[in-house]
Amino acid sequence: MGVVIPLENKNRHAASIKQLVDLTKPGMERVNQLILSKAGSDVEMIPEVANHLISSGGKRLRPMLTLASATMFGYEGSHHVKLATSVEFMHTATLLHDDVVDESDLRRGKSTARMIWGNQASVLVGDFLLGQAFRIMVEVGSMDALDVLSTAASVIAEGEVFQLSVAKNMETTEDDYLSVIRAKTAALFSAAAEVGPIVAGTGKAERDALRSYGANLGLAFQLVDDVLDYGGSAAALGKNVGDDFREGKITLPVVLSYRRGSEKDRAFWRSAIEEGKNDDDALEMAHKLLLATNALNDTIARAEHYGAIARDALAPLPETAEKDALLDVIDFCISRVH
Amino acid sequence: MGVVIPLENKNRHAASIKQLVDLTKPGMERVNQLILSKAGSDVEMIPEVANHLISSGGKRLRPMLTLASATMFGYEGSHHVKLATSVEFMHTATLLHDDVVDESDLRRGKSTARMIWGNQASVLVGDFLLGQAFRIMVEVGSMDALDVLSTAASVIAEGEVFQLSVAKNMETTEDDYLSVIRAKTAALFSAAAEVGPIVAGTGKAERDALRSYGANLGLAFQLVDDVLDYGGSAAALGKNVGDDFREGKITLPVVLSYRRGSEKDRAFWRSAIEEGKNDDDALEMAHKLLLATNALNDTIARAEHYGAIARDALAPLPETAEKDALLDVIDFCISRVH
């Protein structure tokens, strides 16, 4: 039984972020230069650690969202480049701290910074990048953008603590889990998209549209990530398949499979997630139960649902190349499970 | 041979922060309420962890500096209360992360948050408080204050990474060490004092004066702390005497004693700090060498030097109760070694 992806919008061309990458190429070159310059420091360890992560082949989806969501309203200044850099720094800081919190060894197929430079450097360089993110926002001087991004910073951390407090608790509901990912993933996607119309000086409707687009795209993105953790190959993913399982992480596939399973299945999940009996045999069993309960396909269906909301959020906006590219990103995020 | 403190200004009344505490009492009550409200969250672990540290008996010197440095210019609004809360949150976030980085068990005589809730919660609640600090600054809406405080956030983290990179290196010079504490301690004292005149809307001279006062007070404060770590009792200090030594931390007393010692003494310091031979016998030996080289007294003399600069920074300002209280704080910080 394979994972089947129902593509709602079948007449769209093959889902890809190529259009977004092409559209934002000149802007992203400026972002990349600013990243190098603002992650610089006389303290050598800072650019070393920062660049390890920054150059490790992430897609830089979030800063591209910021660029496109500004230029789609005709913005031609440089504030969107600066805020895109802030967004990427906030994301990088979160990853550095996450790897410490999750005790991760690998990210995108490479050793995590904490494995090379230690937990200490990961915590502190994360703090430095967060401080730099705020300094760049101050350079831009938009109090609205500062409001959106500082709120995101709080909400992300709050979501991570909430995740910690529901960790290894198999009674976590789908709603609880959605609260976690709304905060820890969707909040930054949402802020990244909303600061575009802010620097472009649009009205409230455009801000609301981009905020909603970003938030729902973020939810879809995270849910697909949760499926990928049980479904791809390490080479393709740049992460270890089964990482979430071995770390005892509650994700939506697990929530669904647990609630739909027999008493015996639930006992298995409790022993695996709550008591840490998560060897290779247990991972194989988990796969079996996820498929038997249709939990992976239904998690993808949930992702499709949020993707549809994201699509409708942009519907009233004028047809631009940027809008088309942002719509493609939704399909791309979901099609990653192929 | 005891530690002798040469009080430069002998005709001042006994050094205390009582005057500052009294002057800022109504403001600090508002700060304390705002701290409780802004450290609140539906995620229960957040106020638990935050309040553990916030209610653990710190002097709250930094927010008091902010309050006094605003009211000394006649400020009567509420922005200073908000920024004082931001400053305390930034400080608390730093402490939470420091305890993780230093693997500390005790702070102010109590178990550290990381010993009770784990490293994960300490990192993430620190991130949350930093995010909240910026949200409060955004509420105030002063881009100058945001500039000063976001710069401090970066500089503090940069200083901590620098400290990590010179850690356990006995060739660290006094200048290197000063760079570290200028960043990790003095930067927040400086920012805390500078945002006072900013919200009060003074001219540049007043901002410069308070910034310089705060920075030099911070240096004096840290150097005295370094001496206390080799000189007090755990009960009086709320920290374990010898902590810095056991953690292999380079502080000014160690830098001075190492540089002034014989080849044999230097071999001792290397084995203690660089190789971790730091049991009780070694601590006793360290004390002996610190006294023999006059390193503790001379560290206090350095603290006096920065205290004098802080005093002169305030000299041109009008005589107010706040100015008098801020001058008292300098003497208080230095007299703590008694």
mmCIF file of C-alpha atoms in Angstrom, chain A residues 5 13 24 53 72 84 106 134 140 183 188 233 254 307 322:
data_model
loop_
_atom_site.group_PDB
_atom_site.id
_atom_site.type_symbol
_atom_site.label_atom_id
_atom_site.label_comp_id
_atom_site.label_asym_id
_atom_site.label_seq_id
_atom_site.Cartn_x
_atom_site.Cartn_y
_atom_site.Cartn_z
ATOM 1 C CA ILE A 5 -1.434 12.041 -3.215
ATOM 2 C CA HIS A 13 1.801 22.349 -14.336
ATOM 3 C CA THR A 24 13.354 35.987 -6.496
ATOM 4 C CA LEU A 53 23.988 25.764 8.791
ATOM 5 C CA MET A 72 3.900 41.212 -5.974
ATOM 6 C CA ALA A 84 13.997 38.298 4.322
ATOM 7 C CA LEU A 106 22.100 15.022 11.643
ATOM 8 C CA PHE A 134 16.261 42.266 15.341
ATOM 9 C CA VAL A 140 14.339 48.813 8.229
ATOM 10 C CA ALA A 183 3.175 28.055 16.652
ATOM 11 C CA LEU A 188 7.279 32.039 10.868
ATOM 12 C CA SER A 233 14.850 7.660 1.964
ATOM 13 C CA VAL A 254 1.074 8.939 15.075
ATOM 14 C CA GLY A 307 -3.154 24.038 1.191
ATOM 15 C CA GLU A 322 4.432 36.266 -7.896
#
